[in-house]
mmCIF file with all atom_site columns, C-alpha atoms in Angstrom:
data_model
loop_
_atom_site.group_PDB
_atom_site.id
_atom_site.type_symbol
_atom_site.label_atom_id
_atom_site.label_alt_id
_atom_site.label_comp_id
_atom_site.label_asym_id
_atom_site.label_entity_id
_atom_site.label_seq_id
_atom_site.pdbx_PDB_ins_code
_atom_site.Cartn_x
_atom_site.Cartn_y
_atom_site.Cartn_z
_atom_site.occupancy
_atom_site.B_iso_or_equiv
_atom_site.pdbx_formal_charge
_atom_site.auth_seq_id
_atom_site.auth_comp_id
_atom_site.auth_asym_id
_atom_site.auth_atom_id
_atom_site.pdbx_PDB_model_num
ATOM 1   C CA . ALA O 1 1   ? -14.047 -19.793 -3.212  1.00 38.00 ? 1273 ALA O CA 1
ATOM 2   C CA . ALA O 1 2   ? -15.054 -18.078 -6.439  1.00 41.00 ? 1274 ALA O CA 1
ATOM 3   C CA . TRP O 1 3   ? -14.662 -14.643 -4.896  1.00 40.00 ? 1275 TRP O CA 1
ATOM 4   C CA . GLY O 1 4   ? -11.296 -15.616 -3.418  1.00 41.00 ? 1276 GLY O CA 1
ATOM 5   C CA . ALA O 1 5   ? -10.029 -16.652 -6.827  1.00 41.00 ? 1277 ALA O CA 1
ATOM 6   C CA . LEU O 1 6   ? -11.325 -13.454 -8.400  1.00 41.00 ? 1278 LEU O CA 1
ATOM 7   C CA . LEU O 1 7   ? -9.738  -11.277 -5.730  1.00 42.00 ? 1279 LEU O CA 1
ATOM 8   C CA . ALA O 1 8   ? -6.424  -12.965 -6.463  1.00 43.00 ? 1280 ALA O CA 1
ATOM 9   C CA . ALA O 1 9   ? -6.895  -12.311 -10.160 1.00 43.00 ? 1281 ALA O CA 1
ATOM 10  C CA . VAL O 1 10  ? -7.552  -8.615  -9.656  1.00 44.00 ? 1282 VAL O CA 1
ATOM 11  C CA . SER O 1 11  ? -3.979  -7.998  -8.568  1.00 42.00 ? 1283 SER O CA 1
ATOM 12  C CA . SER O 1 12  ? -2.722  -9.531  -11.792 1.00 39.00 ? 1284 SER O CA 1
ATOM 13  C CA . SER O 1 13  ? -4.931  -8.926  -14.794 1.00 40.00 ? 1285 SER O CA 1
ATOM 14  C CA . HIS O 1 14  ? -8.631  -9.593  -14.231 1.00 45.00 ? 1286 HIS O CA 1
ATOM 15  C CA . LEU O 1 15  ? -9.928  -6.021  -14.044 1.00 54.00 ? 1287 LEU O CA 1
ATOM 16  C CA . ARG O 1 16  ? -7.336  -4.518  -16.309 1.00 48.00 ? 1288 ARG O CA 1
ATOM 17  C CA . GLY O 1 17  ? -6.449  -4.811  -19.946 1.00 46.00 ? 1289 GLY O CA 1
ATOM 18  C CA . ALA O 1 18  ? -7.181  -3.536  -23.416 1.00 48.00 ? 1290 ALA O CA 1
ATOM 19  C CA . GLU O 1 19  ? -10.744 -4.913  -23.468 1.00 71.00 ? 1291 GLU O CA 1
ATOM 20  C CA . ASP O 1 20  ? -13.438 -2.537  -22.241 1.00 84.00 ? 1292 ASP O CA 1
ATOM 21  C CA . CYS O 1 21  ? -15.298 -4.893  -19.889 1.00 88.00 ? 1293 CYS O CA 1
ATOM 22  C CA . VAL O 1 22  ? -14.761 -8.118  -18.015 1.00 87.00 ? 1294 VAL O CA 1
ATOM 23  C CA . ALA O 1 23  ? -17.220 -10.531 -16.398 1.00 86.00 ? 1295 ALA O CA 1
ATOM 24  C CA . VAL O 1 24  ? -17.375 -11.020 -12.627 1.00 85.00 ? 1296 VAL O CA 1
ATOM 25  C CA . PRO O 1 25  ? -19.546 -13.431 -10.566 1.00 80.00 ? 1297 PRO O CA 1
ATOM 26  C CA . TYR O 1 26  ? -23.054 -12.027 -10.806 1.00 78.00 ? 1298 TYR O CA 1
ATOM 27  C CA . HIS O 1 27  ? -26.553 -13.473 -10.544 1.00 74.00 ? 1299 HIS O CA 1
ATOM 28  C CA . GLY O 1 28  ? -27.984 -11.039 -13.075 1.00 67.00 ? 1300 GLY O CA 1
ATOM 29  C CA . CYS O 1 29  ? -31.640 -10.510 -13.913 1.00 72.00 ? 1301 CYS O CA 1
ATOM 30  C CA . SER O 1 30  ? -33.813 -13.602 -13.776 1.00 61.00 ? 1302 SER O CA 1
ATOM 31  C CA . HIS O 1 31  ? -36.718 -11.863 -15.523 1.00 56.00 ? 1303 HIS O CA 1
ATOM 32  C CA . ARG O 1 32  ? -34.822 -10.872 -18.660 1.00 50.00 ? 1304 ARG O CA 1
ATOM 33  C CA . GLN O 1 33  ? -31.920 -12.072 -20.739 1.00 41.00 ? 1305 GLN O CA 1
ATOM 34  C CA . LYS O 1 34  ? -29.917 -8.871  -20.391 1.00 43.00 ? 1306 LYS O CA 1
ATOM 35  C CA . SER O 1 35  ? -30.297 -5.195  -19.526 1.00 44.00 ? 1307 SER O CA 1
ATOM 36  C CA . GLU O 1 36  ? -32.376 -2.909  -21.676 1.00 47.00 ? 1308 GLU O CA 1
ATOM 37  C CA . PRO O 1 37  ? -29.805 -0.359  -22.864 1.00 45.00 ? 1309 PRO O CA 1
ATOM 38  C CA . GLN O 1 38  ? -32.506 2.088   -23.961 1.00 45.00 ? 1310 GLN O CA 1
ATOM 39  C CA . LEU O 1 39  ? -33.268 2.718   -20.296 1.00 44.00 ? 1311 LEU O CA 1
ATOM 40  C CA . PHE O 1 40  ? -29.714 3.991   -19.854 1.00 44.00 ? 1312 PHE O CA 1
ATOM 41  C CA . HIS O 1 41  ? -29.325 5.869   -23.139 1.00 45.00 ? 1313 HIS O CA 1
ATOM 42  C CA . ALA O 1 42  ? -29.717 9.464   -22.007 1.00 52.00 ? 1314 ALA O CA 1
ATOM 43  C CA . TYR O 1 43  ? -29.488 12.448  -24.291 1.00 53.00 ? 1315 TYR O CA 1
ATOM 44  C CA . CYS O 1 44  ? -26.934 14.781  -22.749 1.00 65.00 ? 1316 CYS O CA 1
ATOM 45  C CA . GLY O 1 45  ? -27.638 18.257  -24.035 1.00 58.00 ? 1317 GLY O CA 1
ATOM 46  C CA . PRO O 1 46  ? -26.384 21.585  -22.688 1.00 57.00 ? 1318 PRO O CA 1
ATOM 47  C CA . GLU O 1 47  ? -29.349 22.122  -20.371 1.00 58.00 ? 1319 GLU O CA 1
ATOM 48  C CA . ASP O 1 48  ? -28.756 22.161  -16.642 1.00 58.00 ? 1320 ASP O CA 1
ATOM 49  C CA . ARG O 1 49  ? -29.363 18.657  -15.338 1.00 63.00 ? 1321 ARG O CA 1
ATOM 50  C CA . PRO O 1 50  ? -30.545 18.325  -11.713 1.00 65.00 ? 1322 PRO O CA 1
ATOM 51  C CA . TRP O 1 51  ? -28.101 15.540  -10.916 1.00 78.00 ? 1323 TRP O CA 1
ATOM 52  C CA . LYS O 1 52  ? -25.066 17.768  -11.563 1.00 85.00 ? 1324 LYS O CA 1
ATOM 53  C CA . GLN O 1 53  ? -25.109 18.813  -7.901  1.00 87.00 ? 1325 GLN O CA 1
ATOM 54  C CA . ARG O 1 54  ? -24.707 15.165  -6.957  1.00 91.00 ? 1326 ARG O CA 1
ATOM 55  C CA . ALA O 1 55  ? -21.599 15.037  -9.145  1.00 92.00 ? 1327 ALA O CA 1
ATOM 56  C CA . VAL O 1 56  ? -20.215 18.171  -7.478  1.00 93.00 ? 1328 VAL O CA 1
ATOM 57  C CA . VAL O 1 57  ? -20.492 16.629  -4.007  1.00 95.00 ? 1329 VAL O CA 1
ATOM 58  C CA . ALA O 1 58  ? -19.054 13.308  -5.211  1.00 97.00 ? 1330 ALA O CA 1
ATOM 59  C CA . ALA O 1 59  ? -16.085 15.102  -6.782  1.00 97.00 ? 1331 ALA O CA 1
ATOM 60  C CA . ASN O 1 60  ? -15.448 16.893  -3.484  1.00 97.00 ? 1332 ASN O CA 1
ATOM 61  C CA . TYR O 1 61  ? -15.208 13.533  -1.738  1.00 97.00 ? 1333 TYR O CA 1
ATOM 62  C CA . ILE O 1 62  ? -12.838 12.244  -4.404  1.00 97.00 ? 1334 ILE O CA 1
ATOM 63  C CA . LEU O 1 63  ? -10.538 15.262  -4.476  1.00 96.00 ? 1335 LEU O CA 1
ATOM 64  C CA . SER O 1 64  ? -10.472 15.586  -0.678  1.00 94.00 ? 1336 SER O CA 1
ATOM 65  C CA . ASP O 1 65  ? -9.214  12.057  -0.070  1.00 91.00 ? 1337 ASP O CA 1
ATOM 66  C CA . PRO O 1 66  ? -6.588  12.061  2.724   1.00 89.00 ? 1338 PRO O CA 1
ATOM 67  C CA . GLY O 1 67  ? -4.190  10.127  0.519   1.00 87.00 ? 1339 GLY O CA 1
ATOM 68  C CA . GLY O 1 68  ? -4.305  12.814  -2.144  1.00 90.00 ? 1340 GLY O CA 1
ATOM 69  C CA . PRO O 1 69  ? -6.229  13.158  -5.403  1.00 91.00 ? 1341 PRO O CA 1
ATOM 70  C CA . PRO O 1 70  ? -6.450  10.043  -7.588  1.00 95.00 ? 1342 PRO O CA 1
ATOM 71  C CA . VAL O 1 71  ? -4.637  9.629   -10.878 1.00 95.00 ? 1343 VAL O CA 1
ATOM 72  C CA . TYR O 1 72  ? -7.766  8.113   -12.408 1.00 94.00 ? 1344 TYR O CA 1
ATOM 73  C CA . VAL O 1 73  ? -11.459 7.729   -11.629 1.00 95.00 ? 1345 VAL O CA 1
ATOM 74  C CA . ILE O 1 74  ? -13.642 4.895   -12.899 1.00 95.00 ? 1346 ILE O CA 1
ATOM 75  C CA . ASP O 1 75  ? -17.261 6.027   -13.192 1.00 96.00 ? 1347 ASP O CA 1
ATOM 76  C CA . VAL O 1 76  ? -19.553 2.980   -13.233 1.00 95.00 ? 1348 VAL O CA 1
ATOM 77  C CA . GLY O 1 77  ? -22.925 3.999   -14.659 1.00 92.00 ? 1349 GLY O CA 1
ATOM 78  C CA . ALA O 1 78  ? -21.486 7.293   -15.918 1.00 90.00 ? 1350 ALA O CA 1
ATOM 79  C CA . GLY O 1 79  ? -24.530 8.426   -17.903 1.00 85.00 ? 1351 GLY O CA 1
ATOM 80  C CA . CYS O 1 80  ? -23.922 12.003  -19.075 1.00 83.00 ? 1352 CYS O CA 1
ATOM 81  C CA . MET O 1 81  ? -20.514 12.033  -17.345 1.00 87.00 ? 1353 MET O CA 1
ATOM 82  C CA . ASP O 1 82  ? -21.380 14.901  -15.028 1.00 89.00 ? 1354 ASP O CA 1
ATOM 83  C CA . LEU O 1 83  ? -18.759 13.643  -12.592 1.00 93.00 ? 1355 LEU O CA 1
ATOM 84  C CA . GLY O 1 84  ? -16.031 13.934  -15.207 1.00 92.00 ? 1356 GLY O CA 1
ATOM 85  C CA . GLU O 1 85  ? -16.841 17.609  -15.677 1.00 89.00 ? 1357 GLU O CA 1
ATOM 86  C CA . GLN O 1 86  ? -16.078 18.218  -11.995 1.00 93.00 ? 1358 GLN O CA 1
ATOM 87  C CA . LEU O 1 87  ? -12.623 16.623  -12.042 1.00 94.00 ? 1359 LEU O CA 1
ATOM 88  C CA . PRO O 1 88  ? -9.409  18.473  -12.948 1.00 93.00 ? 1360 PRO O CA 1
ATOM 89  C CA . PRO O 1 89  ? -7.988  17.953  -16.455 1.00 89.00 ? 1361 PRO O CA 1
ATOM 90  C CA . THR O 1 90  ? -5.059  16.057  -14.951 1.00 91.00 ? 1362 THR O CA 1
ATOM 91  C CA . THR O 1 91  ? -7.370  13.288  -13.726 1.00 93.00 ? 1363 THR O CA 1
ATOM 92  C CA . HIS O 1 92  ? -7.865  10.388  -16.122 1.00 92.00 ? 1364 HIS O CA 1
ATOM 93  C CA . TYR O 1 93  ? -11.618 9.888   -16.231 1.00 92.00 ? 1365 TYR O CA 1
ATOM 94  C CA . VAL O 1 94  ? -12.785 6.402   -17.288 1.00 91.00 ? 1366 VAL O CA 1
ATOM 95  C CA . PRO O 1 95  ? -16.589 6.279   -17.799 1.00 91.00 ? 1367 PRO O CA 1
ATOM 96  C CA . ALA O 1 96  ? -18.635 3.103   -18.264 1.00 92.00 ? 1368 ALA O CA 1
ATOM 97  C CA . ASP O 1 97  ? -22.349 2.494   -18.746 1.00 89.00 ? 1369 ASP O CA 1
ATOM 98  C CA . GLU O 1 98  ? -24.968 0.295   -20.375 1.00 84.00 ? 1370 GLU O CA 1
ATOM 99  C CA . ALA O 1 99  ? -25.069 2.545   -23.446 1.00 77.00 ? 1371 ALA O CA 1
ATOM 100 C CA . PRO O 1 100 ? -23.051 5.507   -24.727 1.00 71.00 ? 1372 PRO O CA 1
ATOM 101 C CA . PRO O 1 101 ? -24.425 9.002   -24.122 1.00 68.00 ? 1373 PRO O CA 1
ATOM 102 C CA . ALA O 1 102 ? -25.562 11.264  -26.937 1.00 60.00 ? 1374 ALA O CA 1
ATOM 103 C CA . GLY O 1 103 ? -25.027 14.977  -27.501 1.00 53.00 ? 1375 GLY O CA 1
ATOM 104 C CA . LEU O 1 104 ? -22.005 15.240  -25.198 1.00 55.00 ? 1376 LEU O CA 1
ATOM 105 C CA . VAL O 1 105 ? -18.841 17.241  -25.849 1.00 52.00 ? 1377 VAL O CA 1
ATOM 106 C CA . PHE O 1 106 ? -15.729 15.398  -24.670 1.00 51.00 ? 1378 PHE O CA 1
ATOM 107 C CA . ARG O 1 107 ? -12.764 16.942  -22.901 1.00 49.00 ? 1379 ARG O CA 1
ATOM 108 C CA . GLY O 1 108 ? -9.192  15.876  -23.525 1.00 49.00 ? 1380 GLY O CA 1
ATOM 109 C CA . ASN O 1 109 ? -8.931  13.774  -20.349 1.00 49.00 ? 1381 ASN O CA 1
ATOM 110 C CA . PHE O 1 110 ? -12.141 11.843  -21.113 1.00 55.00 ? 1382 PHE O CA 1
ATOM 111 C CA . HIS O 1 111 ? -11.935 8.290   -22.324 1.00 60.00 ? 1383 HIS O CA 1
ATOM 112 C CA . LYS O 1 112 ? -14.586 6.922   -24.648 1.00 75.00 ? 1384 LYS O CA 1
ATOM 113 C CA . THR O 1 113 ? -17.426 5.366   -22.655 1.00 83.00 ? 1385 THR O CA 1
ATOM 114 C CA . LYS O 1 114 ? -16.852 1.672   -22.005 1.00 88.00 ? 1386 LYS O CA 1
ATOM 115 C CA . VAL O 1 115 ? -20.174 0.036   -22.879 1.00 86.00 ? 1387 VAL O CA 1
ATOM 116 C CA . CYS O 1 116 ? -20.615 -2.731  -20.304 1.00 89.00 ? 1388 CYS O CA 1
ATOM 117 C CA . ASP O 1 117 ? -23.741 -4.752  -19.527 1.00 88.00 ? 1389 ASP O CA 1
ATOM 118 C CA . LEU O 1 118 ? -23.616 -4.114  -15.786 1.00 90.00 ? 1390 LEU O CA 1
ATOM 119 C CA . ASN O 1 119 ? -26.739 -6.165  -15.084 1.00 88.00 ? 1391 ASN O CA 1
ATOM 120 C CA . ALA O 1 120 ? -25.072 -9.181  -16.686 1.00 87.00 ? 1392 ALA O CA 1
ATOM 121 C CA . GLY O 1 121 ? -21.994 -8.786  -14.481 1.00 88.00 ? 1393 GLY O CA 1
ATOM 122 C CA . PHE O 1 122 ? -19.655 -7.005  -16.919 1.00 89.00 ? 1394 PHE O CA 1
ATOM 123 C CA . PHE O 1 123 ? -17.552 -4.277  -15.322 1.00 92.00 ? 1395 PHE O CA 1
ATOM 124 C CA . PRO O 1 124 ? -15.074 -1.769  -16.790 1.00 91.00 ? 1396 PRO O CA 1
ATOM 125 C CA . THR O 1 125 ? -11.419 -2.695  -16.892 1.00 89.00 ? 1397 THR O CA 1
ATOM 126 C CA . VAL O 1 126 ? -8.562  -0.513  -15.728 1.00 87.00 ? 1398 VAL O CA 1
ATOM 127 C CA . PRO O 1 127 ? -6.564  0.740   -18.745 1.00 83.00 ? 1399 PRO O CA 1
ATOM 128 C CA . PRO O 1 128 ? -3.095  -0.883  -18.709 1.00 83.00 ? 1400 PRO O CA 1
ATOM 129 C CA . PHE O 1 129 ? -1.223  2.421   -18.511 1.00 84.00 ? 1401 PHE O CA 1
ATOM 130 C CA . LEU O 1 130 ? -3.105  3.317   -15.308 1.00 88.00 ? 1402 LEU O CA 1
ATOM 131 C CA . VAL O 1 131 ? -2.629  0.028   -13.440 1.00 86.00 ? 1403 VAL O CA 1
ATOM 132 C CA . GLY O 1 132 ? -0.965  0.603   -10.078 1.00 88.00 ? 1404 GLY O CA 1
ATOM 133 C CA . GLN O 1 133 ? -1.833  4.310   -9.957  1.00 92.00 ? 1405 GLN O CA 1
ATOM 134 C CA . ARG O 1 134 ? -3.917  5.874   -7.213  1.00 93.00 ? 1406 ARG O CA 1
ATOM 135 C CA . SER O 1 135 ? -7.610  5.515   -8.084  1.00 95.00 ? 1407 SER O CA 1
ATOM 136 C CA . TYR O 1 136 ? -11.190 6.156   -7.049  1.00 97.00 ? 1408 TYR O CA 1
ATOM 137 C CA . VAL O 1 137 ? -14.438 4.522   -8.176  1.00 97.00 ? 1409 VAL O CA 1
ATOM 138 C CA . ALA O 1 138 ? -17.870 6.140   -8.476  1.00 98.00 ? 1410 ALA O CA 1
ATOM 139 C CA . ALA O 1 139 ? -21.349 4.646   -8.943  1.00 97.00 ? 1411 ALA O CA 1
ATOM 140 C CA . LEU O 1 140 ? -23.892 7.459   -9.011  1.00 95.00 ? 1412 LEU O CA 1
ATOM 141 C CA . GLY O 1 141 ? -27.555 6.977   -9.895  1.00 90.00 ? 1413 GLY O CA 1
ATOM 142 C CA . VAL O 1 142 ? -27.067 3.391   -11.029 1.00 93.00 ? 1414 VAL O CA 1
ATOM 143 C CA . ILE O 1 143 ? -27.522 1.050   -8.058  1.00 95.00 ? 1415 ILE O CA 1
ATOM 144 C CA . GLU O 1 144 ? -31.324 1.438   -8.092  1.00 92.00 ? 1416 GLU O CA 1
ATOM 145 C CA . TYR O 1 145 ? -31.328 -0.209  -11.528 1.00 89.00 ? 1417 TYR O CA 1
ATOM 146 C CA . MET O 1 146 ? -29.179 -3.218  -10.642 1.00 92.00 ? 1418 MET O CA 1
ATOM 147 C CA . CYS O 1 147 ? -30.866 -6.607  -10.227 1.00 89.00 ? 1419 CYS O CA 1
ATOM 148 C CA . ASP O 1 148 ? -28.211 -8.053  -7.928  1.00 92.00 ? 1420 ASP O CA 1
ATOM 149 C CA . VAL O 1 149 ? -27.044 -5.290  -5.596  1.00 95.00 ? 1421 VAL O CA 1
ATOM 150 C CA . PRO O 1 150 ? -24.846 -7.471  -3.320  1.00 95.00 ? 1422 PRO O CA 1
ATOM 151 C CA . SER O 1 151 ? -22.890 -8.725  -6.342  1.00 93.00 ? 1423 SER O CA 1
ATOM 152 C CA . PHE O 1 152 ? -22.705 -5.218  -7.805  1.00 95.00 ? 1424 PHE O CA 1
ATOM 153 C CA . LEU O 1 153 ? -21.191 -3.858  -4.586  1.00 96.00 ? 1425 LEU O CA 1
ATOM 154 C CA . ALA O 1 154 ? -18.847 -6.827  -4.316  1.00 94.00 ? 1426 ALA O CA 1
ATOM 155 C CA . ALA O 1 155 ? -17.653 -6.084  -7.853  1.00 93.00 ? 1427 ALA O CA 1
ATOM 156 C CA . LEU O 1 156 ? -16.920 -2.471  -6.869  1.00 95.00 ? 1428 LEU O CA 1
ATOM 157 C CA . ARG O 1 157 ? -14.897 -3.822  -3.953  1.00 95.00 ? 1429 ARG O CA 1
ATOM 158 C CA . LEU O 1 158 ? -12.686 -5.694  -6.423  1.00 92.00 ? 1430 LEU O CA 1
ATOM 159 C CA . TYR O 1 159 ? -11.105 -2.428  -7.552  1.00 93.00 ? 1431 TYR O CA 1
ATOM 160 C CA . ARG O 1 160 ? -9.509  -2.125  -4.104  1.00 92.00 ? 1432 ARG O CA 1
ATOM 161 C CA . ALA O 1 161 ? -10.028 1.619   -4.089  1.00 95.00 ? 1433 ALA O CA 1
ATOM 162 C CA . PRO O 1 162 ? -12.166 4.191   -2.285  1.00 96.00 ? 1434 PRO O CA 1
ATOM 163 C CA . VAL O 1 163 ? -15.680 4.364   -3.723  1.00 98.00 ? 1435 VAL O CA 1
ATOM 164 C CA . VAL O 1 164 ? -18.428 6.981   -3.714  1.00 98.00 ? 1436 VAL O CA 1
ATOM 165 C CA . VAL O 1 165 ? -21.945 5.719   -4.417  1.00 98.00 ? 1437 VAL O CA 1
ATOM 166 C CA . SER O 1 166 ? -25.439 7.172   -4.308  1.00 96.00 ? 1438 SER O CA 1
ATOM 167 C CA . TYR O 1 167 ? -28.700 5.520   -3.402  1.00 95.00 ? 1439 TYR O CA 1
ATOM 168 C CA . ALA O 1 168 ? -32.323 6.698   -3.090  1.00 91.00 ? 1440 ALA O CA 1
ATOM 169 C CA . ALA O 1 169 ? -33.627 4.559   -0.243  1.00 91.00 ? 1441 ALA O CA 1
ATOM 170 C CA . VAL O 1 170 ? -37.373 3.947   -0.056  1.00 87.00 ? 1442 VAL O CA 1
ATOM 171 C CA . ASP O 1 171 ? -37.650 5.338   3.481   1.00 85.00 ? 1443 ASP O CA 1
ATOM 172 C CA . THR O 1 172 ? -36.121 8.735   2.691   1.00 70.00 ? 1444 THR O CA 1
ATOM 173 C CA . PRO O 1 173 ? -38.219 11.860  1.985   1.00 62.00 ? 1445 PRO O CA 1
ATOM 174 C CA . ASN O 1 174 ? -39.553 12.106  -1.581  1.00 56.00 ? 1446 ASN O CA 1
ATOM 175 C CA . SER O 1 175 ? -38.836 8.451   -2.249  1.00 54.00 ? 1447 SER O CA 1
ATOM 176 C CA . THR O 1 176 ? -40.695 6.745   -5.080  1.00 51.00 ? 1448 THR O CA 1
ATOM 177 C CA . THR O 1 177 ? -41.986 3.274   -5.713  1.00 48.00 ? 1449 THR O CA 1
ATOM 178 C CA . THR O 1 178 ? -40.081 0.667   -7.674  1.00 46.00 ? 1450 THR O CA 1
ATOM 179 C CA . THR O 1 179 ? -42.577 0.892   -10.545 1.00 46.00 ? 1451 THR O CA 1
ATOM 180 C CA . ALA O 1 180 ? -42.474 4.681   -10.767 1.00 52.00 ? 1452 ALA O CA 1
ATOM 181 C CA . MET O 1 181 ? -38.700 4.775   -11.253 1.00 62.00 ? 1453 MET O CA 1
ATOM 182 C CA . LEU O 1 182 ? -38.433 1.536   -13.235 1.00 73.00 ? 1454 LEU O CA 1
ATOM 183 C CA . ARG O 1 183 ? -35.940 0.598   -10.549 1.00 83.00 ? 1455 ARG O CA 1
ATOM 184 C CA . GLU O 1 184 ? -34.974 -2.979  -9.832  1.00 88.00 ? 1456 GLU O CA 1
ATOM 185 C CA . ASN O 1 185 ? -34.661 -2.784  -6.035  1.00 91.00 ? 1457 ASN O CA 1
ATOM 186 C CA . SER O 1 186 ? -36.110 -0.884  -3.075  1.00 90.00 ? 1458 SER O CA 1
ATOM 187 C CA . PHE O 1 187 ? -33.945 -1.005  0.049   1.00 94.00 ? 1459 PHE O CA 1
ATOM 188 C CA . THR O 1 188 ? -34.392 1.040   3.186   1.00 94.00 ? 1460 THR O CA 1
ATOM 189 C CA . SER O 1 189 ? -31.464 3.153   4.357   1.00 94.00 ? 1461 SER O CA 1
ATOM 190 C CA . LEU O 1 190 ? -30.462 0.664   7.050   1.00 96.00 ? 1462 LEU O CA 1
ATOM 191 C CA . ALA O 1 191 ? -30.753 -2.302  4.689   1.00 97.00 ? 1463 ALA O CA 1
ATOM 192 C CA . PHE O 1 192 ? -28.578 -0.570  2.089   1.00 97.00 ? 1464 PHE O CA 1
ATOM 193 C CA . GLN O 1 193 ? -25.974 0.354   4.676   1.00 97.00 ? 1465 GLN O CA 1
ATOM 194 C CA . ALA O 1 194 ? -25.897 -3.284  5.788   1.00 98.00 ? 1466 ALA O CA 1
ATOM 195 C CA . LEU O 1 195 ? -25.219 -4.305  2.170   1.00 98.00 ? 1467 LEU O CA 1
ATOM 196 C CA . LEU O 1 196 ? -22.305 -1.867  2.019   1.00 98.00 ? 1468 LEU O CA 1
ATOM 197 C CA . SER O 1 197 ? -20.824 -3.374  5.159   1.00 97.00 ? 1469 SER O CA 1
ATOM 198 C CA . SER O 1 198 ? -21.310 -6.935  3.911   1.00 97.00 ? 1470 SER O CA 1
ATOM 199 C CA . ALA O 1 199 ? -19.516 -6.033  0.672   1.00 96.00 ? 1471 ALA O CA 1
ATOM 200 C CA . GLY O 1 200 ? -16.441 -4.955  2.632   1.00 97.00 ? 1472 GLY O CA 1
ATOM 201 C CA . PHE O 1 201 ? -16.842 -1.184  2.868   1.00 98.00 ? 1473 PHE O CA 1
ATOM 202 C CA . ARG O 1 202 ? -16.682 1.274   5.748   1.00 98.00 ? 1474 ARG O CA 1
ATOM 203 C CA . ILE O 1 203 ? -18.808 4.419   5.446   1.00 97.00 ? 1475 ILE O CA 1
ATOM 204 C CA . GLY O 1 204 ? -16.607 7.471   5.857   1.00 95.00 ? 1476 GLY O CA 1
ATOM 205 C CA . GLY O 1 205 ? -19.160 10.172  5.164   1.00 94.00 ? 1477 GLY O CA 1
ATOM 206 C CA . THR O 1 206 ? -22.663 10.783  3.810   1.00 96.00 ? 1478 THR O CA 1
ATOM 207 C CA . SER O 1 207 ? -24.457 13.661  2.103   1.00 95.00 ? 1479 SER O CA 1
ATOM 208 C CA . SER O 1 208 ? -28.124 14.041  1.176   1.00 92.00 ? 1480 SER O CA 1
ATOM 209 C CA . ILE O 1 209 ? -28.730 15.514  -2.268  1.00 87.00 ? 1481 ILE O CA 1
ATOM 210 C CA . PRO O 1 210 ? -32.204 16.122  -3.775  1.00 78.00 ? 1482 PRO O CA 1
ATOM 211 C CA . VAL O 1 211 ? -32.044 14.900  -7.361  1.00 70.00 ? 1483 VAL O CA 1
ATOM 212 C CA . GLY O 1 212 ? -35.036 15.126  -9.685  1.00 62.00 ? 1484 GLY O CA 1
ATOM 213 C CA . GLY O 1 213 ? -37.513 14.952  -6.808  1.00 64.00 ? 1485 GLY O CA 1
ATOM 214 C CA . LEU O 1 214 ? -35.638 12.097  -5.105  1.00 71.00 ? 1486 LEU O CA 1
ATOM 215 C CA . ASN O 1 215 ? -33.560 12.283  -1.961  1.00 80.00 ? 1487 ASN O CA 1
ATOM 216 C CA . ASN O 1 216 ? -30.252 10.706  -2.978  1.00 88.00 ? 1488 ASN O CA 1
ATOM 217 C CA . VAL O 1 217 ? -27.723 9.921   -0.269  1.00 94.00 ? 1489 VAL O CA 1
ATOM 218 C CA . LEU O 1 218 ? -24.063 9.824   -1.221  1.00 96.00 ? 1490 LEU O CA 1
ATOM 219 C CA . TYR O 1 219 ? -21.846 7.396   0.669   1.00 98.00 ? 1491 TYR O CA 1
ATOM 220 C CA . ASN O 1 220 ? -18.080 7.859   0.680   1.00 98.00 ? 1492 ASN O CA 1
ATOM 221 C CA . LEU O 1 221 ? -16.657 4.371   1.198   1.00 98.00 ? 1493 LEU O CA 1
ATOM 222 C CA . THR O 1 222 ? -13.329 2.888   2.161   1.00 96.00 ? 1494 THR O CA 1
ATOM 223 C CA . PRO O 1 223 ? -12.535 -0.794  1.467   1.00 96.00 ? 1495 PRO O CA 1
ATOM 224 C CA . VAL O 1 224 ? -11.732 -2.770  4.593   1.00 94.00 ? 1496 VAL O CA 1
#
């Protein structure tokens, strides 16, 4: 019932507005009061970062959508905003993360990072002037650090848009333990794919990308 009410609210005003973030149903982290933003506060200097290739592949999915390129892209867990660098200047890029990045030069189509406590169930809103426009959502390199993955995926489904996500499953080559990555969850590939299906997504394509010694798999998703 709660999700039904929230889905109804999405079409009106729940995930849009002048505020940066809005709360959705979320179990959160039982072992801590809220997320530790310092874990997400990355310094984004000019050096080549290994996860840029992941952003390149994700941008290809976004810009190759059969319905045409989106007017705006919401990047949940944007980090150093590598994805935004791969999008054309005409695309409104809306980044959100647990903490703002440092040492990053902004382009004209970049919005200021929306600082949202994702692990407490706060997700970025759609700016009012973009409501109703064609959109895409990305969540790259963030799901491993979410306490409640089913609720996180369900929240992404609320945007009613195609989504590209990445995940380093524990049964893929070069996987690491939960402790080594400070990650909050450790799903196998099949278990993660089952979560995507349960959240209301159909997998339209996958790509394996080695990122920092991990084998990330990108999933291009369509809401069903």
